[in-house]
CSV table of C-alpha atoms in Angstrom, one decimal:
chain,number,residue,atom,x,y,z
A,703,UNK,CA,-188.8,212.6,118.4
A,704,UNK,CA,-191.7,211.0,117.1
A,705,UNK,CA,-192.9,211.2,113.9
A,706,UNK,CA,-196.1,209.4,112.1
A,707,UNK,CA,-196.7,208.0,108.7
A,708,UNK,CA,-200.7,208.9,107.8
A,709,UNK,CA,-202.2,206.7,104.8
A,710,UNK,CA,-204.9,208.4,102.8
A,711,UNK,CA,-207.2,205.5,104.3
A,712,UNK,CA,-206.8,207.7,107.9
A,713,UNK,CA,-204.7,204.6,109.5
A,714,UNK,CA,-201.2,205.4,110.6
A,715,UNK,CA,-197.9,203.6,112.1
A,716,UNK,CA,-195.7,205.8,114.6
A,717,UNK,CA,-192.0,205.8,114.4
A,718,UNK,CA,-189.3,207.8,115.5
A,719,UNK,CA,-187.8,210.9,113.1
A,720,UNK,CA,-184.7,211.0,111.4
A,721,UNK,CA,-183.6,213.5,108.0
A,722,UNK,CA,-184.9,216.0,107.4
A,723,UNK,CA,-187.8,218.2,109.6
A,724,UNK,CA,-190.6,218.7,107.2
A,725,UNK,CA,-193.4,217.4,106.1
A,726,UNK,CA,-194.3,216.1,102.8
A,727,UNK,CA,-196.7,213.7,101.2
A,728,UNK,CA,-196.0,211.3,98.5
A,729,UNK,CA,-197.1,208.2,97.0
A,730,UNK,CA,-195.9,204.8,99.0
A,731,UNK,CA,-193.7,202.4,97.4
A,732,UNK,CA,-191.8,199.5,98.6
A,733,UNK,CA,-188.5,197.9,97.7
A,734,UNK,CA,-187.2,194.3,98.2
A,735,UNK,CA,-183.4,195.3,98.1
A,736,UNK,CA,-181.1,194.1,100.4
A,737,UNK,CA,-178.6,196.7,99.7
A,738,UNK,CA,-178.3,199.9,97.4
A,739,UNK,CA,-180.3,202.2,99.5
A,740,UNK,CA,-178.4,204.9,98.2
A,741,UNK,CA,-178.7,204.1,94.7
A,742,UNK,CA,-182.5,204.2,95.1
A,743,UNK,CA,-183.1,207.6,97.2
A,744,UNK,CA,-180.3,208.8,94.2
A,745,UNK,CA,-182.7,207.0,91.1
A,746,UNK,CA,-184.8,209.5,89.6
A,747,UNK,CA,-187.5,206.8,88.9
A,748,UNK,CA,-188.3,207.3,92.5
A,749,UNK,CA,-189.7,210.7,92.1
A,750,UNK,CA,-192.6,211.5,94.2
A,751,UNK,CA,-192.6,208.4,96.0
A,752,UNK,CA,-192.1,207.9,99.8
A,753,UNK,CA,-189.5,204.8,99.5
A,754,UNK,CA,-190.3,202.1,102.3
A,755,UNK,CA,-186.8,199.8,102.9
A,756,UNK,CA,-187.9,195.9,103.3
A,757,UNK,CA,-184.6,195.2,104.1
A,758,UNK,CA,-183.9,194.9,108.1
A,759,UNK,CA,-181.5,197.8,108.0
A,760,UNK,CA,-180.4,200.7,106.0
A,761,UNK,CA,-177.5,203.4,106.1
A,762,UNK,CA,-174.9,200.7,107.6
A,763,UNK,CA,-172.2,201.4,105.4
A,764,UNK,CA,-172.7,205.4,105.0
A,765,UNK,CA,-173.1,207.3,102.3
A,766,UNK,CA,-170.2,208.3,99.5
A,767,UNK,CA,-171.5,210.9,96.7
A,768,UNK,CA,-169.4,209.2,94.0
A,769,UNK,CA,-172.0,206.5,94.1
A,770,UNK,CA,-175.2,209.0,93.2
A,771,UNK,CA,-177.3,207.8,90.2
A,772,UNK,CA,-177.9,211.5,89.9
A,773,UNK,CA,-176.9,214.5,91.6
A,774,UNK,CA,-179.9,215.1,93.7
A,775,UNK,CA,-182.8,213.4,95.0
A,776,UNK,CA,-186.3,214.1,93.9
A,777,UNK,CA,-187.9,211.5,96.8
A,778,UNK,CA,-190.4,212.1,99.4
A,779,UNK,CA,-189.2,210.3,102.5
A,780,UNK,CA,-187.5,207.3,104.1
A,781,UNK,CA,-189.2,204.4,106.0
A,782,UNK,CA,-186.5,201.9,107.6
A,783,UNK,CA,-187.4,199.6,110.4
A,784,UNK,CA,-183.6,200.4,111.9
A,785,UNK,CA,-180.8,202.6,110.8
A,786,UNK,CA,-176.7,202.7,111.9
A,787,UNK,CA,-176.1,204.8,114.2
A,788,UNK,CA,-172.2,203.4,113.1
A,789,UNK,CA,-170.4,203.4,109.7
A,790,UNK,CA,-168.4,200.8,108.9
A,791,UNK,CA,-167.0,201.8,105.2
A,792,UNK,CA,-163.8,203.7,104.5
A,793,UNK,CA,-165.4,205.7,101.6
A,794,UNK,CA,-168.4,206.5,103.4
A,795,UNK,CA,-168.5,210.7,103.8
A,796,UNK,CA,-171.9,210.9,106.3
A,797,UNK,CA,-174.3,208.9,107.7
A,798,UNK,CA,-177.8,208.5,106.1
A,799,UNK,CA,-179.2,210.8,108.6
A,800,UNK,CA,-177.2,213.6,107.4
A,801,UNK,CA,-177.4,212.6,103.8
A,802,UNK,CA,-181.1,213.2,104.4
A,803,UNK,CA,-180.9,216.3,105.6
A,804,UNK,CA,-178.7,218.0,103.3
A,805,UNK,CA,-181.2,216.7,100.5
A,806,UNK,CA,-184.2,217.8,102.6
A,807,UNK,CA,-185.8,214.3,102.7
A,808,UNK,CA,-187.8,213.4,106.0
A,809,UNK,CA,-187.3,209.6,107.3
A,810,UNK,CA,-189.1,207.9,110.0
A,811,UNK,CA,-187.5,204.6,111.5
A,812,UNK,CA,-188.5,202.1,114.1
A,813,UNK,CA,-191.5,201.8,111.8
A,814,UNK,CA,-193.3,198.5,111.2
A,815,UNK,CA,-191.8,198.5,107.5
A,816,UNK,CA,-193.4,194.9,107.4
A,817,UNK,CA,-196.5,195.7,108.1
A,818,UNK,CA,-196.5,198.5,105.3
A,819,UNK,CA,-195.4,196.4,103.2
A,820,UNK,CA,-198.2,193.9,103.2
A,821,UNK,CA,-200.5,196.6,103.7
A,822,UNK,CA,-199.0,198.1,99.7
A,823,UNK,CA,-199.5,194.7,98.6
A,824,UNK,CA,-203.1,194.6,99.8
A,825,UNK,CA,-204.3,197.9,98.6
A,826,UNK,CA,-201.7,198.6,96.3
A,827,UNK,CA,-199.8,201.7,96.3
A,828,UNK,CA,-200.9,204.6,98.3
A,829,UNK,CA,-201.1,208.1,99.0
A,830,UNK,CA,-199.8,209.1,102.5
A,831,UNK,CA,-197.8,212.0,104.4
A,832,UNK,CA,-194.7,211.9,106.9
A,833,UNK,CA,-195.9,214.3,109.5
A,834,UNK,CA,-194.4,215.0,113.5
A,835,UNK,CA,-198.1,215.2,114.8
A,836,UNK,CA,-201.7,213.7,114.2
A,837,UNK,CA,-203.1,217.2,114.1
A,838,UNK,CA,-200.8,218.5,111.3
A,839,UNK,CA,-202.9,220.3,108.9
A,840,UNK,CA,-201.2,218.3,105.7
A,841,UNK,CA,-203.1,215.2,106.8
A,842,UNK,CA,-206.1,217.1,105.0
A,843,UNK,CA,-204.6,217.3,102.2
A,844,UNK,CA,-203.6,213.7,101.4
A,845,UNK,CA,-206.8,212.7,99.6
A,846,UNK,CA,-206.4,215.7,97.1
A,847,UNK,CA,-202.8,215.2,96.4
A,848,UNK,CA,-201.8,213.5,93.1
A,849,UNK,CA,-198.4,212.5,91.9
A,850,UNK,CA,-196.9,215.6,89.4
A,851,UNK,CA,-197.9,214.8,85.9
A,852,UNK,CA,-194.9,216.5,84.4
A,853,UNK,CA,-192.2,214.8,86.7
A,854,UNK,CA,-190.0,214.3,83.2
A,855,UNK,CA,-189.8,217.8,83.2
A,856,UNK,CA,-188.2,217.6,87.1
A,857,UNK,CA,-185.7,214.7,86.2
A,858,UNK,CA,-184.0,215.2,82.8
A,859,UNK,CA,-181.3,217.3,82.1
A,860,UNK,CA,-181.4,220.9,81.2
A,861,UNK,CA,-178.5,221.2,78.7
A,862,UNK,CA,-176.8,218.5,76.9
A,863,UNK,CA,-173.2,216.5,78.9
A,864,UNK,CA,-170.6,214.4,76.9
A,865,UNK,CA,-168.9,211.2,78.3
A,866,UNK,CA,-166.2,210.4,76.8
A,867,UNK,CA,-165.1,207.5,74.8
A,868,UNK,CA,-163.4,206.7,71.8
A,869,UNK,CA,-165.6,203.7,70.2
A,870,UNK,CA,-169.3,204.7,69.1
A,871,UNK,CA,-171.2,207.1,69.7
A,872,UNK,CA,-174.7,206.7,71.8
A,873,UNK,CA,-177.1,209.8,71.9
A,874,UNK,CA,-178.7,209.3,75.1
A,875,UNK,CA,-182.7,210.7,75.5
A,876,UNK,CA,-183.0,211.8,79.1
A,877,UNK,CA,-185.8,211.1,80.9
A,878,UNK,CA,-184.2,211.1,84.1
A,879,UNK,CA,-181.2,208.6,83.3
A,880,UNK,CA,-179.0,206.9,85.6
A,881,UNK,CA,-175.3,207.1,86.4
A,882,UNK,CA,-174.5,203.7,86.3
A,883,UNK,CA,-176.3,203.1,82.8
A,884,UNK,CA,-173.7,205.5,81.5
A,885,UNK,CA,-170.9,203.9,83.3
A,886,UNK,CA,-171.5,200.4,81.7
A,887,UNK,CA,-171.9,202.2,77.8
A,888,UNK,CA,-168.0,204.0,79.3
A,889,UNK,CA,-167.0,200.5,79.9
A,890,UNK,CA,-167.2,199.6,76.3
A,891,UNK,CA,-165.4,203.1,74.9
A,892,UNK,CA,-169.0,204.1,74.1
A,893,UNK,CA,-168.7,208.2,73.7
A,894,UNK,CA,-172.6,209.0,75.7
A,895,UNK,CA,-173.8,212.6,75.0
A,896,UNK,CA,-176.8,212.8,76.9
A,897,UNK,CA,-179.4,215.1,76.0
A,898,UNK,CA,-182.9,216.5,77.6
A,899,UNK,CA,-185.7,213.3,76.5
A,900,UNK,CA,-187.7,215.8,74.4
A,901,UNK,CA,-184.7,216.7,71.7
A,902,UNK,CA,-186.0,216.8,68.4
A,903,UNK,CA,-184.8,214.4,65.5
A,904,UNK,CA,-182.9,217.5,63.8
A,905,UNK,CA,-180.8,218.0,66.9
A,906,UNK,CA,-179.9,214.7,67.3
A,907,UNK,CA,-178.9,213.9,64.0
A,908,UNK,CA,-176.5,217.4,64.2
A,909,UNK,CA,-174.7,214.8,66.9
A,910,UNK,CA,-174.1,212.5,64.6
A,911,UNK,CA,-174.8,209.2,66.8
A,912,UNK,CA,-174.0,206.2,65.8
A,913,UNK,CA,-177.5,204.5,68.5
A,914,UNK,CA,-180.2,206.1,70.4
A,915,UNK,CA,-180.6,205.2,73.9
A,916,UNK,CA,-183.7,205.5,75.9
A,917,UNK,CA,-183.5,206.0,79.2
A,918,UNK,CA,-185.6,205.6,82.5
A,919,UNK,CA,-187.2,207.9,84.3
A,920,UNK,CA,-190.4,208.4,86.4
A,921,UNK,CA,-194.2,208.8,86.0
A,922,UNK,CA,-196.5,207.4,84.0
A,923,UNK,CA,-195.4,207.0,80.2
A,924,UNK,CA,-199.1,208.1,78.4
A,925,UNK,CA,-198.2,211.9,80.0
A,926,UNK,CA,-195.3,212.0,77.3
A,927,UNK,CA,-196.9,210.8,74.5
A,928,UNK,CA,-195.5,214.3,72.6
A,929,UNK,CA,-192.3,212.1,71.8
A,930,UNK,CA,-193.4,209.4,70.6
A,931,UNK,CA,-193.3,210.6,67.3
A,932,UNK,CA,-189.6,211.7,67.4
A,933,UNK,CA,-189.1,208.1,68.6
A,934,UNK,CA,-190.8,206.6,65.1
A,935,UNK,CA,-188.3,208.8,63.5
A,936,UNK,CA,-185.3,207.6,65.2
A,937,UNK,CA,-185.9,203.8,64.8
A,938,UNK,CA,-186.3,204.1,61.1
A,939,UNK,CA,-182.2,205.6,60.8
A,940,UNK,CA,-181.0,204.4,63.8
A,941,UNK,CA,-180.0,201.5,66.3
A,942,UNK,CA,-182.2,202.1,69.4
A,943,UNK,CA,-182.1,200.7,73.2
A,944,UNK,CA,-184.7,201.5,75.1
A,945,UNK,CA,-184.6,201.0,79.4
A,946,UNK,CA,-186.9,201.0,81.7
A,947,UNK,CA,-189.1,204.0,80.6
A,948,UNK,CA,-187.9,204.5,77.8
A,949,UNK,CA,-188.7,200.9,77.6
A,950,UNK,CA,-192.2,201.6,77.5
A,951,UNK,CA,-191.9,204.7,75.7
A,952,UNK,CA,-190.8,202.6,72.7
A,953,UNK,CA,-193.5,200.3,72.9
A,954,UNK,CA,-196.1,203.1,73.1
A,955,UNK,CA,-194.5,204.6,70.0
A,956,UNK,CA,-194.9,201.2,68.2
A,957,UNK,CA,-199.1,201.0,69.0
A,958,UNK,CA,-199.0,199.0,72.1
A,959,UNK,CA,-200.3,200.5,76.0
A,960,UNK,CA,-199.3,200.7,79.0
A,961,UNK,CA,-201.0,199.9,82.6
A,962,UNK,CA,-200.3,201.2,86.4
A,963,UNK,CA,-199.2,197.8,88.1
A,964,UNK,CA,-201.1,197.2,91.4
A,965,UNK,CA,-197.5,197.9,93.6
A,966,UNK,CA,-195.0,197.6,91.0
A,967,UNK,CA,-191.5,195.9,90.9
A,968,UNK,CA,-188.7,197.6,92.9
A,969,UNK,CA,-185.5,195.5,94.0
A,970,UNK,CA,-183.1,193.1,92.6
A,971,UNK,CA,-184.3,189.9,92.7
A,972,UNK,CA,-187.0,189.8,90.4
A,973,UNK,CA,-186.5,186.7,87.8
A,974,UNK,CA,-186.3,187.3,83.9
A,975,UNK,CA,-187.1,184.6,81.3
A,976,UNK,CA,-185.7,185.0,77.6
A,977,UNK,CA,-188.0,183.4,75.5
A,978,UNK,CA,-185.8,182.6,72.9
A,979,UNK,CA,-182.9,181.3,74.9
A,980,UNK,CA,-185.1,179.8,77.5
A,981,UNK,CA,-182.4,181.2,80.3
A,982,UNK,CA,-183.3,182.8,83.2
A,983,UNK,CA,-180.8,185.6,85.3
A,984,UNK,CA,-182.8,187.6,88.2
A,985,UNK,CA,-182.6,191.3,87.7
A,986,UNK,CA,-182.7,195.6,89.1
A,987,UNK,CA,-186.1,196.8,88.6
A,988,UNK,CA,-188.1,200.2,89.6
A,989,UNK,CA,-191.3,200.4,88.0
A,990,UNK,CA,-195.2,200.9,88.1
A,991,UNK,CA,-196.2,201.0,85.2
A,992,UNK,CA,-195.6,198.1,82.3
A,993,UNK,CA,-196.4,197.1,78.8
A,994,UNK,CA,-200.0,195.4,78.1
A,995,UNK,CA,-199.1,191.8,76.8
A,996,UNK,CA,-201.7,191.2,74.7
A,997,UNK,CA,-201.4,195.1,72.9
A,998,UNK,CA,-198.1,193.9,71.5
A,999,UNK,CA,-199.6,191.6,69.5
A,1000,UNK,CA,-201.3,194.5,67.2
A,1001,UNK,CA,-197.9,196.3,66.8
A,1002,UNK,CA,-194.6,195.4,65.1
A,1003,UNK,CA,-193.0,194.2,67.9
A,1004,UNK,CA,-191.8,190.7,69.5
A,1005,UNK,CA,-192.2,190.0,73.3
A,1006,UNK,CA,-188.7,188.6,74.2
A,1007,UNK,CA,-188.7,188.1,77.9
A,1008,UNK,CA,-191.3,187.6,80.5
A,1009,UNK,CA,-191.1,187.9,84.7
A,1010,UNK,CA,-191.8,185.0,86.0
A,1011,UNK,CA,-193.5,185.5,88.7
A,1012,UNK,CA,-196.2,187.9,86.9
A,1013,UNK,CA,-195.7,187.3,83.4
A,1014,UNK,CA,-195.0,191.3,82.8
A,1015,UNK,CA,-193.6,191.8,80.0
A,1016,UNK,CA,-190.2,192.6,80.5
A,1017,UNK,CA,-188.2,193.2,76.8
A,1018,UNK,CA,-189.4,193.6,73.1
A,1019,UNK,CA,-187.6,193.7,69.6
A,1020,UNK,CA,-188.6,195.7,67.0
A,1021,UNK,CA,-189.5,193.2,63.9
A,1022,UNK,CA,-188.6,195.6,61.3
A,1023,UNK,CA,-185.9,198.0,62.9
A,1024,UNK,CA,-182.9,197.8,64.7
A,1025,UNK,CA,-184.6,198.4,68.0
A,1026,UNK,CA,-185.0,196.7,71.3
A,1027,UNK,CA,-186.0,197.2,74.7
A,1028,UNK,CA,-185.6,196.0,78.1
A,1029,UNK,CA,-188.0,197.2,81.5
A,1030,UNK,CA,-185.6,196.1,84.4
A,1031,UNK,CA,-182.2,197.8,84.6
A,1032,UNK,CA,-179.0,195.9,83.1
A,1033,UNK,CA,-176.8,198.1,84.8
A,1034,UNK,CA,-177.9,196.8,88.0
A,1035,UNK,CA,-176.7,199.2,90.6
A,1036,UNK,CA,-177.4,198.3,92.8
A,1037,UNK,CA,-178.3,194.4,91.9
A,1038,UNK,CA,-177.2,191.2,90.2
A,1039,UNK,CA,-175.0,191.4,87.2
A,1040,UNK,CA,-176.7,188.6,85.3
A,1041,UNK,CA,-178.3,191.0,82.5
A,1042,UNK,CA,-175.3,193.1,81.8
A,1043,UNK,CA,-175.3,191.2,78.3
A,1044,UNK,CA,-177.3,193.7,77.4
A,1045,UNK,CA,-174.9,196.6,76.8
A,1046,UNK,CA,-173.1,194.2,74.8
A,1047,UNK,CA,-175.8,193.6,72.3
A,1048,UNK,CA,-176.7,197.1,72.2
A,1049,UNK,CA,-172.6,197.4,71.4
A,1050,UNK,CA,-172.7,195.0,68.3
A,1051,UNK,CA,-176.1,196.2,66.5
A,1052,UNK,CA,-174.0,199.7,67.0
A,1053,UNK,CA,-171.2,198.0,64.8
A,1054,UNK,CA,-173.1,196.3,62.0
């Protein structure tokens, strides 16, 4: 069956329907990764956003739930110039189709994803819908949609979980975390008890952590500046690593601003520089929003690490407090390894 992808511009590229039946309009986003294509409809970063696949072809080796970065997709669609029609993994449980369909996500394929691509990297990201026809009455409604302000709300969790672990313990901030990031603190005996983003300090210090960790999520930071306070607090008594989000999050707390990036960085083979080592590893990102270079300068905080290719500003340390942040992901899931260092440093300002 046919099914069209309609910018907000009016143009629109025709491709053939896979997932789920219904129509839905989100914001358009592309990703470089080769791989992972599970990770990333799973990554709660991606929330809102129509995901468009660069890579040649996804869903080749199935889909196993065990690798979820969280238990359910909050994604708008699909776009993949092919997909397996065969599975060729012995974990794999369903194809992509299916995986789509349970978590009611639309897909088109046989889509120029090339051509979208360079089209995002023209106009930067854009509003558009996934719809069966061209006289589907959501195509009206594209130029007044907007992105849901309050999409923490959507991604962190409700109650608090414990991992556990018998080394330190890491109080996690929520704001729409990742499996994996939980999986590499477990790998050190780090006890996690991950709690919903907005926590206040009183809580958290009734947990008794030994760090703070702030995690990723998606959205535009400035919509949660109603934390930033607790995070001041928390920096002052306790070691803090901030990803991603939470990333900038930290860096708002400390005086400096954020921007929305033209297209934004998604995939795995972005290139890091540490300014103070001078080495250089390529690493996981997913964002579209990032720190203002030059506000850092105002603010107690360090730049530590640049991308080279833009010059974003991809990790700070606090210059009074034990606090430091990254924006790509060290756990890397999918990705290159390169920047799983990371946890480690977190793991030895959490034994000093």
């Amino acid at each position: 069956m046919k099914r069209y992808l309609v910018f907000e511009d009016g143009t629109y590229f025709e491709g053939k329907a896979f997932g789920s039946d219904v129509e839905t309009i989100g914001e358009l986003v592309f990703t470089t990764g080769m791989s992972g294509y599970q990770e990333a409809i799973t990554d709660q970063s991606y929330n809102g956003q129509i995901i468009n696949f660069c890579t040649p072809m996804i869903g080749n080796y199935g889909i196993a739930k065990k690798f979820n970065e969280s238990p359910k997709s909050y994604i708008k669609g699909v776009l993949a110039r092919e997909i397996a029609e065969v599975v060729g993994n012995y974990q794999s449980e369903m194809t992509i189709d299916q995986f789509l369909k349970e978590e009611d996500i639309p897909g088109i394929y046989d889509i120029d994803t090339r051509a979208i691509t360079l089209k995002i990297r023209k106009a930067g990201a854009l509003k558009a819908a996934i719809v069966d026809n061209l006289n589907s009455g959501l195509i009206d409604q594209i130029a007044d949609w907007q992105l849901d302000r309050n999409q923490l709300d959507k991604s962190i969790t409700e109650t608090s979980q414990t991992f556990a672990g018998h080394g330190k313990h890491v109080v996690m901030l929520d704001y729409g975390y990742k499996q994996s990031i939980v999986d590499e603190l477990q790998k050190r005996d780090i006890k996690v008890t991950v709690v919903p983003g907005n926590t206040s300090v009183e809580d958290i210090e009734n947990l008794k952590p030994d760090g703070i960790l702030l995690s990723n999520g998606p959205g535009d930071p400035v919509d949660h500046t109603d934390i930033l306070d607790n995070i001041v607090e928390l920096e002052k008594k306790y070691p803090i690593f901030g990803i991603c989000m939470g990333h900038q999050l930290l860096c708002l707390a400390n005086g400096a601003k954020t921007f929305k990036m033209k297209f934004g960085h998604r995939g795995f083979n972005h290139p890091v520089k540490n300014l103070e080592t001078g080495k250089i590893y390529f690493t996981s990102q997913n964002h579209g929003y990032a720190v203002d270079p030059e506000s850092v300068a105002d603010t107690d905080l360090k730049v530590t690490q640049v991308e080279l290719n833009d010059q974003t500003v991809e990790g700070v340390e606090h210059t009074k407090y034990n606090a430091f942040s990254v924006q790509f992901h060290p756990d890397a899931m999918p990705g290159p390894h390169d920047a799983d260092f990371i946890f480690d440093k977190f793991l030895e300002r959490l034994n000093k």
